[in-house]
Structure formats: C-alpha cells, structure tokens
Coordinates of C-alpha atoms in Angstrom, one line a residue:
M218 CA 23.7 -1.7 -115.3
T219 CA 24.0 1.4 -113.1
M220 CA 25.8 4.4 -114.6
I221 CA 27.3 6.5 -111.9
E222 CA 28.2 10.0 -113.1
P223 CA 31.5 11.2 -111.7
T224 CA 31.4 13.8 -109.0
T225 CA 32.6 17.2 -110.1
V226 CA 35.1 18.7 -107.7
T227 CA 36.7 22.1 -107.7
A228 CA 40.4 22.7 -107.9
E229 CA 40.5 23.5 -104.2
E230 CA 38.6 20.3 -103.3
R231 CA 40.8 18.2 -105.5
E232 CA 44.0 19.6 -103.8
A233 CA 42.4 19.0 -100.4
I234 CA 41.8 15.3 -101.4
L235 CA 45.3 14.9 -102.7
D236 CA 46.7 16.5 -99.5
A237 CA 44.8 13.9 -97.4
V238 CA 46.0 11.0 -99.6
R239 CA 49.6 12.3 -99.5
E240 CA 49.4 12.5 -95.7
Y241 CA 48.0 8.9 -95.6
A242 CA 50.8 7.6 -97.8
E243 CA 53.5 9.4 -95.8
I244 CA 52.1 8.1 -92.4
E245 CA 50.6 4.7 -93.2
L246 CA 52.5 3.4 -96.2
A247 CA 56.0 4.8 -96.7
P248 CA 57.4 4.2 -93.2
H249 CA 56.5 0.5 -93.2
A250 CA 57.1 -0.3 -96.9
A251 CA 60.5 -2.0 -96.4
E252 CA 59.2 -4.2 -93.5
R253 CA 56.1 -5.2 -95.4
D254 CA 58.3 -6.2 -98.4
E255 CA 60.8 -8.1 -96.3
K256 CA 58.2 -10.0 -94.2
H257 CA 55.4 -10.2 -96.7
I258 CA 52.9 -8.4 -94.6
F259 CA 49.5 -7.6 -95.9
P260 CA 48.6 -4.2 -94.2
R261 CA 45.0 -4.9 -93.1
E262 CA 44.9 -2.2 -90.5
S263 CA 46.4 0.5 -92.7
L264 CA 43.9 -0.4 -95.4
H265 CA 41.1 -0.1 -92.9
R266 CA 42.3 3.4 -92.1
G267 CA 42.4 4.1 -95.9
G268 CA 38.8 3.1 -96.0
E269 CA 38.0 5.7 -93.3
L270 CA 39.6 8.3 -95.7
G271 CA 37.3 7.1 -98.6
L272 CA 39.9 5.1 -100.5
G273 CA 37.8 2.0 -100.7
G274 CA 35.1 3.3 -103.0
I275 CA 36.5 6.1 -105.1
Y276 CA 34.3 5.1 -108.1
V277 CA 31.3 4.0 -106.1
G278 CA 28.2 6.2 -105.8
E279 CA 27.5 8.1 -102.5
Q280 CA 24.5 5.8 -101.7
F281 CA 26.9 3.2 -100.5
G282 CA 29.7 5.4 -99.0
G283 CA 31.7 6.0 -102.2
T284 CA 32.9 9.3 -103.6
A285 CA 32.4 8.6 -107.4
L286 CA 35.4 10.6 -108.5
S287 CA 36.4 11.0 -112.1
R288 CA 39.2 9.0 -113.6
T289 CA 41.2 12.2 -114.0
D290 CA 41.0 12.8 -110.3
T291 CA 41.7 9.2 -109.3
V292 CA 44.9 8.7 -111.4
A293 CA 46.4 11.5 -109.3
I294 CA 45.3 9.7 -106.1
F295 CA 47.0 6.4 -107.2
E296 CA 50.2 8.3 -108.1
E297 CA 50.3 9.7 -104.6
L298 CA 49.6 6.3 -103.0
A299 CA 52.3 4.7 -105.0
K300 CA 54.9 7.2 -103.7
G301 CA 54.3 5.6 -100.3
D302 CA 54.2 1.9 -101.5
P303 CA 53.5 0.8 -105.1
A304 CA 52.5 -2.7 -104.0
V305 CA 49.8 -1.5 -101.6
A306 CA 48.6 1.2 -104.0
A307 CA 48.2 -1.5 -106.7
Y308 CA 46.1 -3.6 -104.4
I309 CA 43.9 -0.6 -103.6
S310 CA 43.4 -0.2 -107.3
I311 CA 42.2 -3.9 -107.7
H312 CA 39.9 -3.5 -104.6
N313 CA 38.3 -0.4 -106.2
M314 CA 37.9 -2.2 -109.5
V315 CA 35.9 -4.9 -107.7
A316 CA 33.7 -2.3 -105.9
W317 CA 33.1 -0.5 -109.2
M318 CA 32.0 -3.6 -111.0
I319 CA 29.5 -4.5 -108.2
D320 CA 28.2 -0.9 -108.2
T321 CA 27.9 -0.7 -112.0
Y322 CA 26.6 -4.2 -112.8
G323 CA 25.1 -5.4 -109.5
D324 CA 21.4 -5.3 -108.6
D325 CA 20.1 -3.5 -105.5
D326 CA 20.5 -6.5 -103.3
Q327 CA 24.1 -7.2 -104.4
R328 CA 25.1 -3.6 -104.0
A329 CA 23.5 -3.4 -100.5
Q330 CA 25.1 -6.7 -99.4
W331 CA 28.7 -6.0 -100.4
L332 CA 29.4 -2.3 -101.1
P333 CA 29.2 -0.7 -97.6
A334 CA 31.9 -2.9 -96.2
L335 CA 34.0 -2.7 -99.4
T336 CA 33.9 1.1 -99.6
A337 CA 34.9 1.3 -95.9
M338 CA 37.6 -1.3 -96.6
Q339 CA 36.4 -3.3 -93.6
Q340 CA 36.3 -6.1 -96.2
F341 CA 38.4 -6.6 -99.3
G342 CA 37.6 -7.6 -102.8
G343 CA 39.3 -10.0 -105.3
Y344 CA 39.1 -10.3 -109.0
C345 CA 39.3 -13.7 -110.6
L346 CA 39.8 -13.7 -114.4
T347 CA 43.3 -15.2 -115.2
E348 CA 43.8 -18.9 -115.4
P349 CA 46.8 -21.3 -115.6
G350 CA 47.8 -21.7 -119.3
V351 CA 45.4 -19.0 -120.5
G352 CA 47.0 -15.7 -119.6
S353 CA 46.2 -13.0 -122.0
D354 CA 43.7 -15.2 -124.0
A355 CA 41.0 -14.7 -121.3
A356 CA 38.1 -15.4 -123.7
N357 CA 39.2 -19.1 -123.6
L358 CA 39.0 -19.5 -119.8
A359 CA 37.9 -23.0 -118.6
T360 CA 36.4 -22.4 -115.2
S361 CA 32.8 -23.6 -115.5
A362 CA 29.6 -22.6 -113.9
T363 CA 27.0 -25.4 -114.2
R364 CA 23.3 -24.8 -113.5
D365 CA 22.0 -27.0 -110.7
G366 CA 18.4 -26.0 -109.9
D367 CA 18.4 -22.5 -108.4
D368 CA 22.2 -22.6 -108.0
Y369 CA 25.4 -22.7 -110.0
L370 CA 28.3 -25.0 -109.3
L371 CA 31.7 -23.4 -110.1
T372 CA 34.7 -25.6 -110.9
G373 CA 38.1 -24.5 -112.0
V374 CA 41.3 -22.7 -111.0
K375 CA 42.2 -19.0 -111.2
Q376 CA 45.9 -17.9 -111.2
F377 CA 47.8 -14.8 -110.0
I378 CA 44.9 -13.5 -107.8
S379 CA 45.8 -10.5 -105.7
G380 CA 44.3 -10.6 -102.2
A381 CA 43.5 -14.3 -102.5
G382 CA 42.6 -15.6 -99.0
E383 CA 42.1 -12.1 -97.7
A384 CA 39.0 -11.0 -99.8
A385 CA 35.5 -11.3 -98.5
V386 CA 34.1 -11.4 -102.1
Y387 CA 35.5 -12.4 -105.4
V388 CA 34.2 -11.3 -108.8
V389 CA 34.7 -14.6 -110.7
M390 CA 34.5 -15.1 -114.5
A391 CA 33.2 -18.6 -115.4
R392 CA 31.9 -20.3 -118.4
T393 CA 28.1 -20.8 -118.5
G394 CA 28.1 -21.6 -122.2
E395 CA 29.3 -24.7 -124.0
A396 CA 33.0 -25.4 -124.2
G397 CA 34.4 -23.4 -127.1
S398 CA 31.7 -20.7 -126.8
G399 CA 34.4 -18.0 -126.4
A400 CA 33.7 -14.7 -124.9
K401 CA 29.9 -15.0 -125.4
G402 CA 29.7 -18.0 -123.0
I403 CA 31.3 -16.3 -120.0
S404 CA 29.3 -15.0 -117.0
A405 CA 30.4 -13.1 -113.8
F406 CA 29.6 -14.3 -110.3
L407 CA 30.0 -12.9 -106.8
V408 CA 31.6 -15.6 -104.6
P409 CA 31.9 -15.1 -100.9
G410 CA 35.4 -15.7 -99.5
D411 CA 34.1 -18.3 -97.0
A412 CA 32.2 -20.3 -99.5
E413 CA 32.3 -24.1 -99.1
N414 CA 34.7 -25.9 -101.4
L415 CA 36.6 -22.7 -102.1
S416 CA 40.3 -23.0 -101.3
F417 CA 43.6 -21.3 -102.1
G418 CA 47.0 -22.3 -103.3
A419 CA 50.2 -21.6 -101.5
P420 CA 51.4 -18.0 -101.6
E421 CA 53.3 -17.4 -104.8
K422 CA 57.0 -16.6 -104.4
K423 CA 57.3 -13.4 -106.4
M424 CA 59.9 -11.0 -107.5
G425 CA 58.0 -8.1 -106.0
W426 CA 54.6 -7.1 -104.7
H427 CA 55.4 -8.8 -101.4
A428 CA 52.9 -6.6 -99.5
Q429 CA 49.9 -8.3 -101.1
P430 CA 49.2 -12.0 -101.2
T431 CA 49.0 -13.7 -104.6
R432 CA 47.7 -17.2 -104.8
Q433 CA 45.6 -19.6 -106.8
V434 CA 41.9 -19.5 -106.1
I435 CA 40.5 -23.0 -106.5
F436 CA 36.8 -23.8 -107.1
D437 CA 35.8 -27.4 -106.4
G438 CA 32.1 -27.4 -107.0
V439 CA 31.5 -24.1 -105.2
R440 CA 27.8 -23.6 -104.9
V441 CA 26.4 -20.1 -105.3
P442 CA 22.8 -19.1 -105.8
A443 CA 21.7 -17.9 -109.3
S444 CA 21.2 -14.5 -107.6
A445 CA 25.0 -14.3 -107.2
M446 CA 25.4 -13.8 -111.0
L447 CA 26.7 -10.3 -111.7
G448 CA 24.8 -8.8 -114.6
D449 CA 23.2 -10.9 -117.3
E450 CA 24.2 -14.4 -118.3
G451 CA 26.8 -14.4 -121.0
R452 CA 27.9 -10.8 -120.3
G453 CA 30.8 -11.7 -118.0
F454 CA 33.5 -11.0 -120.6
T455 CA 32.1 -7.7 -121.5
I456 CA 32.0 -6.8 -117.7
A457 CA 35.6 -7.9 -117.4
M458 CA 36.8 -5.9 -120.3
S459 CA 34.9 -2.8 -119.2
A460 CA 36.9 -2.7 -116.0
L461 CA 40.3 -2.9 -117.8
N462 CA 40.5 0.7 -119.0
G463 CA 40.4 2.0 -115.4
G464 CA 42.7 -0.8 -114.2
R465 CA 45.2 0.1 -116.8
L466 CA 45.2 3.7 -116.0
N467 CA 45.6 3.0 -112.2
I468 CA 48.5 0.7 -112.7
A469 CA 50.1 3.3 -115.0
A470 CA 49.6 5.9 -112.3
C471 CA 51.1 3.5 -109.7
S472 CA 54.2 3.3 -112.0
L473 CA 54.3 7.1 -112.1
G474 CA 54.2 7.3 -108.3
G475 CA 56.9 4.7 -107.7
A476 CA 59.2 6.3 -110.4
Q477 CA 58.6 9.8 -108.9
W478 CA 59.7 8.6 -105.5
A479 CA 62.8 7.0 -107.1
I480 CA 63.8 10.1 -109.1
E481 CA 63.5 12.2 -106.0
K482 CA 65.8 9.9 -104.1
A483 CA 68.2 10.0 -107.0
V484 CA 68.3 13.8 -107.1
Q485 CA 68.9 13.9 -103.3
Y486 CA 71.7 11.3 -103.7
V487 CA 73.6 13.0 -106.5
H488 CA 73.7 16.2 -104.5
E489 CA 75.2 14.4 -101.5
R490 CA 77.6 12.0 -103.2
V491 CA 81.1 13.2 -104.0
A492 CA 83.2 11.4 -106.6
F493 CA 86.6 12.3 -108.1
G494 CA 86.6 15.6 -106.1
E495 CA 83.1 17.0 -107.0
P496 CA 79.5 16.2 -106.3
L497 CA 77.8 13.9 -108.8
A498 CA 75.3 16.6 -109.5
E499 CA 78.1 18.7 -111.1
K500 CA 78.8 16.0 -113.8
Q501 CA 77.2 16.6 -117.1
S502 CA 76.4 12.9 -117.7
I503 CA 74.4 12.9 -114.4
L504 CA 72.6 16.0 -115.4
F505 CA 71.6 14.5 -118.7
A506 CA 70.4 11.3 -117.0
I507 CA 68.3 13.2 -114.6
A508 CA 66.9 15.3 -117.4
D509 CA 65.9 12.3 -119.5
M510 CA 64.3 10.6 -116.5
R511 CA 62.2 13.7 -115.7
T512 CA 61.2 14.1 -119.3
E513 CA 60.1 10.5 -119.7
L514 CA 58.2 10.7 -116.5
Q515 CA 56.4 13.9 -117.5
A516 CA 55.5 12.5 -120.9
A517 CA 54.1 9.4 -119.3
R518 CA 52.1 11.5 -116.8
L519 CA 50.5 13.5 -119.7
M520 CA 49.6 10.3 -121.5
V521 CA 47.9 8.9 -118.3
R522 CA 45.9 12.1 -117.9
D523 CA 44.9 11.9 -121.6
G524 CA 43.7 8.3 -121.1
A525 CA 41.7 9.3 -118.0
Q526 CA 40.2 12.2 -119.8
A527 CA 39.1 9.9 -122.6
V528 CA 37.4 7.6 -120.2
D529 CA 35.6 10.5 -118.4
E530 CA 34.4 11.8 -121.7
K531 CA 33.4 8.4 -123.0
A532 CA 35.6 9.0 -126.1
P533 CA 35.2 6.3 -128.8
D534 CA 39.0 5.8 -128.8
A535 CA 39.3 5.6 -125.0
T536 CA 40.4 1.9 -125.0
M537 CA 43.3 2.7 -127.4
R538 CA 44.3 5.8 -125.4
C539 CA 44.3 3.9 -122.2
A540 CA 46.4 1.1 -123.8
M541 CA 48.9 3.6 -125.0
A542 CA 49.1 5.2 -121.6
K543 CA 49.5 1.9 -119.8
R544 CA 52.2 0.7 -122.2
F545 CA 54.2 3.9 -122.1
A546 CA 53.9 4.8 -118.4
T547 CA 54.7 1.3 -117.1
D548 CA 57.7 1.0 -119.4
A549 CA 58.9 4.6 -118.5
G550 CA 58.2 4.1 -114.8
F551 CA 60.3 0.9 -114.6
E552 CA 63.1 2.5 -116.6
V553 CA 63.2 5.6 -114.5
A554 CA 63.3 3.6 -111.3
N555 CA 66.0 1.4 -112.7
H556 CA 68.1 4.4 -113.7
A557 CA 67.6 5.8 -110.2
L558 CA 69.0 2.6 -108.8
Q559 CA 72.0 2.8 -111.2
L560 CA 72.8 6.4 -110.1
H561 CA 73.1 5.1 -106.6
G562 CA 75.7 2.6 -107.6
G563 CA 76.2 -0.3 -105.2
Y564 CA 74.0 1.4 -102.6
G565 CA 71.0 1.2 -105.0
Y566 CA 71.3 -2.6 -104.8
L567 CA 71.0 -2.6 -101.0
Q568 CA 67.6 -3.1 -99.3
D569 CA 68.2 -0.2 -96.9
Y570 CA 67.8 2.4 -99.7
G571 CA 64.5 1.1 -101.1
L572 CA 65.4 1.5 -104.7
E573 CA 65.6 -2.3 -105.4
R574 CA 62.2 -2.8 -103.8
V575 CA 60.5 -0.2 -106.1
V576 CA 62.3 -1.6 -109.2
R577 CA 60.9 -5.1 -108.3
D578 CA 57.4 -3.8 -107.6
L579 CA 57.2 -1.8 -110.8
R580 CA 58.4 -4.6 -113.0
V581 CA 55.1 -6.5 -112.9
H582 CA 53.2 -3.5 -114.0
Q583 CA 54.5 -4.2 -117.5
I584 CA 52.7 -7.6 -117.3
L585 CA 49.4 -7.3 -115.5
E586 CA 46.2 -5.6 -116.7
G587 CA 47.2 -6.9 -120.1
T588 CA 50.9 -7.3 -121.0
N589 CA 52.5 -4.4 -122.8
E590 CA 52.7 -6.6 -125.9
I591 CA 48.9 -6.8 -125.8
M592 CA 48.7 -3.0 -125.4
R593 CA 50.6 -2.8 -128.7
L594 CA 48.2 -5.2 -130.3
I595 CA 45.2 -3.0 -129.2
V596 CA 46.8 0.2 -130.5
G597 CA 48.1 -1.4 -133.8
R598 CA 44.7 -3.0 -134.6
E599 CA 42.9 0.2 -133.9
M600 CA 45.2 2.3 -136.1
L601 CA 44.8 -0.2 -139.0
R602 CA 41.0 0.3 -138.9
P603 CA 39.6 2.7 -141.5
S604 CA 38.8 5.1 -138.7
G605 CA 42.3 4.8 -137.1
S606 CA 43.9 7.8 -138.9
A607 CA 40.8 9.9 -138.3
S608 CA 41.1 9.1 -134.6
L609 CA 44.7 10.2 -134.6
Q610 CA 43.8 13.5 -136.3
R611 CA 41.0 14.1 -133.8
S612 CA 43.3 13.4 -130.9
G613 CA 45.8 15.9 -132.3
G614 CA 43.1 18.5 -132.6
N615 CA 42.0 18.0 -129.1
Q616 CA 45.5 18.5 -127.8
M617 CA 45.8 21.7 -129.7
R618 CA 42.5 23.0 -128.3
S619 CA 43.6 22.0 -124.8
A620 CA 46.9 23.9 -125.2
S621 CA 45.2 27.0 -126.4

C-alpha cells in the first residue's frame, strides 16, 4: 500500500486551480450538457481535454502525472465541475477513484501500466462492486475468482457500472474465498476492458445521468494473471470501503454544484418574471424560498468541507463525518434543485431551461456511494458506540476552535 501525502497548495494556487476548472466547466461542459443528456453522448474528447488540465489524477502522486491534492481542495473542484454538468462531474469522480485505488494499492508494475494513461484521461477507469440482487450488502457479492495455475478465472455479473464499455481497466471485486466467507473472502483485480470473455449488457434506460453509460459488466470465465490482483488476497472489501469516503464526498460536492447552478438560475428568473403586476422577486414567499434554499446549500457545503477535513486529517470519525455530509448534501442538493424548478413554474418542466435535467441527475446521488439510508445506519451505529458521544464533543470543540 502506497500512502501519497496530499500536496499543500497556497490560497493563490488553489484559486488558480479553481479558475482553470471553472473555465473548463464553462467551455467544455455547460454548453453541451443539454445535447449530451438528450442524445446520451459520452464526452470522450472533453474528458481528454480535462486530462490535459490534470483532472484525471487529482489524488495520484506526481510520479505518474497526478497532482495529489487534498480532499479539501478536490471537493471544491467537483463542485465547480458539477455546475457545468453534474453527470460528467460524477463520472470524473468515479474515474479518479479508480486511479486512486491503483496508485494506493497497486504494485510498481500495475501503477506504471495503468496510471499514465488514466491520469491523462486518454483512457478511462471503471469500478465494479455492485451486483444484481446484492445492492448495499456488498460483502455478500457472488462474482467468483477461481485460481487456475498462474491465473484467476472471474465469473459473475456486476450491475450499475458507470463507464461500462468505455473503460480501459476495471477494478473488480470478486470472491476468492469460499461461498459465505463474507468480506474476508473478497479480493480486488485489475481487468482490462478488452479481456476475452468480458462483455457488457445493454445500456440502462435511466432517469438521469444520460451523459455517462451505465451497463452490466459480465465476466464469463475472464482469465487474468495472478499479478492482476490489486493488493493482497482477501483485502478487496477493505480496499473497496477505503475508497468510499472520498467517493461520498465527491458525490456530495457534485450535488452542491448542480444545486448552486439551479439556485442561480432561480434568482435570475424571479428577477425577470412579472406576475400580478410585480416581479416575483418582490414577493415575500419567493424571498423566503430563496433564503431557505441558500441556507440549506451553505449548511451542506460546510458539512462537505468538514468531511473532507476529517479525511485529510485521518480523523478517527472520518467515516461518520463523510456519511453525514453525503446524506445531508445529496438530500439538500436535490431539494434545492427541485425548488428551483418549482419557482420556474411550467418553464422549469421544459428541457430548454435545464432545470429538469439537473433535478434528474441529482436524484441518483441519494442512492449511489451507499444509499442515504445506509448513511443513517453508519452514523447511528457510530453514535451508539461508547465513544460516540465523545466523538460528538470533540467535533464540537474542533468547530469552536476553527471559528476562533
């Protein structure tokens, strides 16, 4: 396991990075978001250009072209990307999670083989954990990896895989232990996208996220060398779970970005729209609605920053704080976008205004990276531990010190 220490950037460097990301989102993502959604276009060329900007390896060390930024810095990056297109921003998050897993748990040969093209986003990554009928109970996955001499044979089906059919490499969680061995029997493998006996289901017909393909990934005796195992045998579930804190923060940040775009559209609209002889912006009910939307969004943003800080500091309660941030921010982001649509009246329901697309895209954030019900389980269980109340007190004290 390779621990990459985050790069420390100055306030000026951070702002320069965000300016570049903002420009990329405004030029490459936002102008084409509606067309990508309508025609289900995966923006390969725009992603390649994002790789030139450094967006393909934001957690990867400099040795392989990454920037190794902190989680505090990167949640701000994903918020800016999502203002341009939440669906594409979410895929960039998944791609970066794959690159981080290879950089963190891969050996020198694996890192040299895959990371240069991934960090440049000349190639794409996919993450295969979820299976049909398993969902949140990932420790009971059924995809098997059977030893055959110097190789493993992978057999099984993965469900809801973003980038399926587009990725050059998939991080695949498969069972190397006996059936019923639970989390301890799971190992991780790097499977090339062109591997023999690897195939894909039909594109899923989804409510949102039309700009990224989602399909089943089917393993019918896919042969990979033992050297394709990522990390140690039986450590796959640990590897999968270690990536979730960052993934949850990124999806939360994507919700913030989409909702921020929506509230800005709503503010502009209520200034322009006249009803019953006065602008909507003059009506107290509208003012209250905008105020509540802004307040919820800012509260969510602070929670996401807190979760990012917890990961950067390797805080013992980081998983709980990330779960709280993910639950709150994805709920708030969807509600804010939905209220923005409501403020537009019938126009909000039209594709031309973009609100309905963002509402559809943000809805799935409440499901993936662990459903928000699972986030509640994580927080509730942690709070009921003997150390739970002490964690709450420490968190409050940290907030007081940060404010002083």
